[in-house]
CSV table of N, CA, C and O in Angstrom, one decimal:
chain,number,residue,atom,x,y,z
A,4,MET,N,-6.1,-29.1,-8.9
A,4,MET,CA,-5.0,-28.8,-8.4
A,4,MET,C,-4.9,-27.9,-8.9
A,4,MET,O,-4.1,-27.6,-10.1
A,5,THR,N,-4.0,-26.7,-8.8
A,5,THR,CA,-3.2,-25.3,-9.4
A,5,THR,C,-1.4,-25.5,-8.7
A,5,THR,O,-1.5,-25.6,-7.1
A,6,LEU,N,-0.7,-25.3,-9.3
A,6,LEU,CA,0.3,-24.7,-8.9
A,6,LEU,C,0.6,-23.6,-8.4
A,6,LEU,O,0.0,-22.5,-9.9
A,7,ASN,N,0.6,-22.5,-7.5
A,7,ASN,CA,1.0,-21.1,-7.3
A,7,ASN,C,2.2,-20.5,-6.7
A,7,ASN,O,2.4,-21.1,-6.1
A,8,ILE,N,2.3,-19.5,-7.7
A,8,ILE,CA,3.9,-18.4,-6.8
A,8,ILE,C,3.2,-17.6,-6.1
A,8,ILE,O,2.3,-16.9,-6.4
A,9,ILE,N,3.4,-17.6,-4.7
A,9,ILE,CA,2.9,-16.4,-3.9
A,9,ILE,C,3.9,-15.6,-3.5
A,9,ILE,O,4.6,-15.7,-3.0
A,10,LYS,N,3.7,-14.2,-3.2
A,10,LYS,CA,4.6,-13.5,-3.1
A,10,LYS,C,4.3,-13.2,-1.7
A,10,LYS,O,3.1,-12.4,-1.5
A,11,VAL,N,5.3,-12.9,-0.7
A,11,VAL,CA,4.9,-12.5,1.0
A,11,VAL,C,5.9,-11.7,1.2
A,11,VAL,O,7.2,-12.5,1.4
A,12,LEU,N,5.8,-10.2,1.2
A,12,LEU,CA,6.6,-9.5,1.5
A,12,LEU,C,7.8,-9.7,0.6
A,12,LEU,O,7.4,-9.2,-1.2
A,13,ASP,N,8.9,-9.9,0.7
A,13,ASP,CA,10.1,-10.1,-0.5
A,13,ASP,C,10.3,-11.6,-0.8
A,13,ASP,O,11.6,-12.0,-1.3
A,14,ASP,N,9.5,-12.1,-0.4
A,14,ASP,CA,9.6,-14.0,-0.4
A,14,ASP,C,8.8,-14.3,-1.3
A,14,ASP,O,7.6,-14.2,-1.6
A,15,TYR,N,8.9,-15.4,-1.9
A,15,TYR,CA,8.4,-16.5,-3.3
A,15,TYR,C,8.1,-17.4,-2.6
A,15,TYR,O,8.8,-18.2,-2.2
A,16,TYR,N,7.3,-18.3,-2.3
A,16,TYR,CA,6.8,-19.5,-2.1
A,16,TYR,C,5.9,-20.4,-3.5
A,16,TYR,O,4.7,-19.6,-3.7
A,17,LEU,N,5.9,-21.5,-3.6
A,17,LEU,CA,5.2,-22.7,-4.2
A,17,LEU,C,4.1,-23.1,-3.4
A,17,LEU,O,4.6,-23.9,-2.6
A,18,VAL,N,3.0,-23.4,-4.0
A,18,VAL,CA,2.0,-23.6,-3.1
A,18,VAL,C,0.9,-24.2,-4.0
A,18,VAL,O,0.8,-23.9,-5.2
A,19,LEU,N,0.9,-25.5,-3.6
A,19,LEU,CA,-0.1,-26.2,-4.5
A,19,LEU,C,-1.8,-26.3,-3.7
A,19,LEU,O,-2.0,-25.9,-2.6
A,20,SER,N,-2.5,-25.4,-4.6
A,20,SER,CA,-4.3,-25.5,-3.8
A,20,SER,C,-5.0,-26.2,-4.6
A,20,SER,O,-4.7,-26.8,-5.8
A,21,ASN,N,-6.4,-26.4,-4.3
A,21,ASN,CA,-7.5,-27.2,-4.6
A,21,ASN,C,-8.4,-26.5,-4.1
A,21,ASN,O,-8.6,-25.5,-3.4
A,22,ASN,N,-9.7,-27.3,-4.4
A,22,ASN,CA,-11.2,-26.8,-4.0
A,22,ASN,C,-10.9,-26.6,-2.5
A,22,ASN,O,-11.8,-25.6,-1.8
A,23,ASN,N,-10.2,-27.6,-2.2
A,23,ASN,CA,-10.4,-27.9,-0.7
A,23,ASN,C,-9.3,-27.9,0.6
A,23,ASN,O,-9.5,-27.3,2.0
A,24,SER,N,-8.3,-27.1,-0.2
A,24,SER,CA,-7.0,-26.8,0.7
A,24,SER,C,-6.0,-26.2,-0.2
A,24,SER,O,-5.9,-26.1,-1.3
A,25,ILE,N,-5.1,-25.7,0.3
A,25,ILE,CA,-3.7,-25.0,0.4
A,25,ILE,C,-2.8,-25.8,0.9
A,25,ILE,O,-2.7,-25.8,2.3
A,26,ALA,N,-1.4,-26.1,0.0
A,26,ALA,CA,-0.4,-26.7,0.8
A,26,ALA,C,0.5,-26.0,0.5
A,26,ALA,O,1.1,-25.6,-0.8
A,27,TYR,N,1.7,-25.8,1.6
A,27,TYR,CA,3.0,-25.5,0.8
A,27,TYR,C,4.0,-26.4,0.4
A,27,TYR,O,4.2,-27.3,1.2
A,28,LEU,N,4.6,-26.1,-0.1
A,28,LEU,CA,5.8,-26.9,-1.1
A,28,LEU,C,7.0,-26.4,-0.7
A,28,LEU,O,7.9,-27.2,-0.8
A,29,ASP,N,7.3,-25.0,-0.9
A,29,ASP,CA,9.0,-24.9,-1.1
A,29,ASP,C,9.0,-23.3,-1.1
A,29,ASP,O,8.1,-22.3,-1.8
A,30,LYS,N,9.8,-22.5,-0.4
A,30,LYS,CA,10.3,-21.3,-0.6
A,30,LYS,C,11.2,-21.0,-2.0
A,30,LYS,O,11.9,-22.2,-2.0
A,31,LEU,N,11.1,-20.1,-2.9
A,31,LEU,CA,11.7,-19.8,-4.1
A,31,LEU,C,12.8,-19.2,-3.9
A,31,LEU,O,12.6,-17.9,-3.7
A,32,ASP,N,14.1,-19.5,-4.6
A,32,ASP,CA,15.0,-18.1,-5.0
A,32,ASP,C,15.3,-18.7,-6.1
A,32,ASP,O,14.2,-18.8,-7.4
A,33,TYR,N,15.8,-17.3,-7.1
A,33,TYR,CA,15.8,-17.2,-8.4
A,33,TYR,C,16.3,-18.5,-9.0
A,33,TYR,O,15.7,-18.7,-9.9
A,34,GLU,N,17.4,-19.1,-8.5
A,34,GLU,CA,17.6,-20.5,-9.2
A,34,GLU,C,16.6,-21.5,-9.3
A,34,GLU,O,16.3,-21.9,-10.4
A,35,LYS,N,16.0,-21.8,-8.2
A,35,LYS,CA,14.7,-22.6,-8.2
A,35,LYS,C,13.8,-22.2,-9.0
A,35,LYS,O,13.0,-22.8,-9.9
A,36,LEU,N,13.3,-20.8,-8.5
A,36,LEU,CA,12.0,-20.1,-10.2
A,36,LEU,C,12.4,-20.3,-11.3
A,36,LEU,O,11.2,-21.1,-12.1
A,37,SER,N,13.8,-20.0,-11.6
A,37,SER,CA,14.1,-20.2,-13.2
A,37,SER,C,14.0,-22.0,-13.7
A,37,SER,O,13.6,-21.9,-14.5
A,38,GLU,N,14.6,-22.5,-12.8
A,38,GLU,CA,14.1,-23.9,-12.9
A,38,GLU,C,13.0,-24.5,-13.3
A,38,GLU,O,12.7,-25.6,-13.9
A,39,LEU,N,12.3,-24.2,-11.9
A,39,LEU,CA,10.7,-24.4,-12.0
A,39,LEU,C,10.0,-24.0,-13.5
A,39,LEU,O,9.4,-24.7,-14.3
A,40,LEU,N,10.3,-22.6,-14.0
A,40,LEU,CA,9.7,-22.3,-15.1
A,40,LEU,C,10.6,-22.5,-16.4
A,40,LEU,O,10.2,-22.0,-17.5
A,41,LYS,N,11.4,-23.4,-16.1
A,41,LYS,CA,12.5,-23.7,-17.7
A,41,LYS,C,11.2,-24.0,-18.9
A,41,LYS,O,10.3,-24.9,-18.4
A,42,GLY,N,11.5,-23.7,-19.9
A,42,GLY,CA,10.6,-24.4,-21.1
A,42,GLY,C,9.5,-23.2,-21.2
A,42,GLY,O,8.6,-23.6,-21.9
A,43,LYS,N,9.3,-22.3,-19.9
A,43,LYS,CA,8.0,-21.4,-20.3
A,43,LYS,C,8.4,-20.1,-20.4
A,43,LYS,O,8.3,-18.9,-19.7
A,44,LYS,N,9.5,-19.6,-21.5
A,44,LYS,CA,9.8,-18.6,-21.3
A,44,LYS,C,9.1,-17.0,-21.4
A,44,LYS,O,9.5,-16.2,-20.8
A,45,GLU,N,8.3,-17.6,-22.4
A,45,GLU,CA,7.0,-16.1,-22.3
A,45,GLU,C,6.5,-16.1,-20.7
A,45,GLU,O,6.5,-14.7,-20.3
A,46,PHE,N,5.9,-16.8,-20.0
A,46,PHE,CA,6.1,-16.3,-18.7
A,46,PHE,C,7.0,-16.0,-17.8
A,46,PHE,O,6.8,-14.9,-17.1
A,47,PHE,N,7.5,-16.8,-18.0
A,47,PHE,CA,9.1,-16.5,-17.5
A,47,PHE,C,9.8,-14.7,-17.4
A,47,PHE,O,9.7,-14.0,-16.8
A,48,ASN,N,9.4,-14.2,-18.9
A,48,ASN,CA,10.0,-13.1,-19.5
A,48,ASN,C,9.0,-12.4,-18.6
A,48,ASN,O,9.4,-11.2,-18.4
A,49,THR,N,7.7,-12.5,-18.6
A,49,THR,CA,6.9,-11.3,-17.6
A,49,THR,C,7.0,-11.3,-16.5
A,49,THR,O,6.9,-10.4,-16.0
A,50,PHE,N,7.2,-12.4,-15.6
A,50,PHE,CA,7.4,-12.6,-14.5
A,50,PHE,C,8.4,-11.7,-14.0
A,50,PHE,O,8.3,-10.7,-13.2
A,51,ILE,N,10.0,-12.1,-14.6
A,51,ILE,CA,10.9,-11.4,-14.4
A,51,ILE,C,10.9,-9.8,-14.7
A,51,ILE,O,11.2,-9.2,-14.0
A,52,GLY,N,9.9,-9.1,-16.0
A,52,GLY,CA,9.9,-8.0,-16.1
A,52,GLY,C,8.9,-7.1,-15.0
A,52,GLY,O,9.0,-6.3,-14.8
A,53,ALA,N,8.1,-7.8,-14.3
A,53,ALA,CA,7.0,-7.4,-13.6
A,53,ALA,C,7.9,-7.4,-12.1
A,53,ALA,O,7.9,-6.4,-11.3
A,54,LEU,N,9.1,-8.6,-11.8
A,54,LEU,CA,9.9,-8.0,-10.8
A,54,LEU,C,10.8,-6.5,-10.7
A,54,LEU,O,11.1,-6.2,-9.7
A,55,LYS,N,11.3,-6.8,-12.3
A,55,LYS,CA,12.1,-5.8,-12.4
A,55,LYS,C,11.2,-4.0,-11.9
A,55,LYS,O,11.9,-3.2,-11.5
A,56,ARG,N,10.1,-3.9,-12.6
A,56,ARG,CA,9.4,-2.9,-12.2
A,56,ARG,C,9.3,-2.4,-11.0
A,56,ARG,O,9.0,-1.7,-10.4
A,57,GLU,N,8.6,-3.7,-10.2
A,57,GLU,CA,8.5,-3.3,-8.6
A,57,GLU,C,9.9,-3.0,-8.1
A,57,GLU,O,9.7,-2.4,-6.9
A,58,ASN,N,11.2,-3.7,-8.1
A,58,ASN,CA,12.3,-3.1,-7.6
A,58,ASN,C,12.1,-1.7,-8.2
A,58,ASN,O,13.1,-1.0,-7.4
A,59,LYS,N,12.1,-1.6,-9.0
A,59,LYS,CA,12.0,0.3,-9.8
A,59,LYS,C,11.4,1.1,-8.8
A,59,LYS,O,11.8,1.9,-8.2
A,60,ILE,N,10.3,0.6,-8.6
A,60,ILE,CA,9.3,1.3,-7.9
A,60,ILE,C,9.7,1.5,-6.2
A,60,ILE,O,9.5,2.7,-5.4
A,61,ASP,N,10.1,0.4,-6.0
A,61,ASP,CA,10.5,0.5,-4.8
A,61,ASP,C,12.0,1.2,-4.2
A,61,ASP,O,11.9,1.7,-3.1
A,62,GLU,N,12.8,1.0,-5.6
A,62,GLU,CA,13.9,2.0,-5.5
A,62,GLU,C,13.2,3.4,-5.2
A,62,GLU,O,14.3,4.2,-4.1
A,63,GLU,N,12.5,4.0,-5.7
A,63,GLU,CA,12.1,5.0,-6.3
A,63,GLU,C,11.5,5.6,-4.7
A,63,GLU,O,11.6,7.1,-4.4
A,64,ASN,N,10.9,4.5,-4.0
A,64,ASN,CA,10.3,5.1,-2.8
A,64,ASN,C,10.9,5.2,-1.8
A,64,ASN,O,10.7,5.6,-0.6
A,65,ILE,N,12.6,5.1,-1.9
A,65,ILE,CA,13.2,5.0,-0.9
A,65,ILE,C,14.1,6.3,-0.3
A,65,ILE,O,14.0,7.1,-1.1
């Protein structure tokens, strides 16, 4: 089993997957995401960095 964070448009979802199925667990906001990733500082910093780069690209395209 694997926990995944999936982005759909501007929203993020926590899903559980295995070889046979995918199950929706929760829609994530920033507070939930930070709580979920607490203690995983390196991954969290990388994830937040990717979000910032994505937002910058989106702003440049407006």
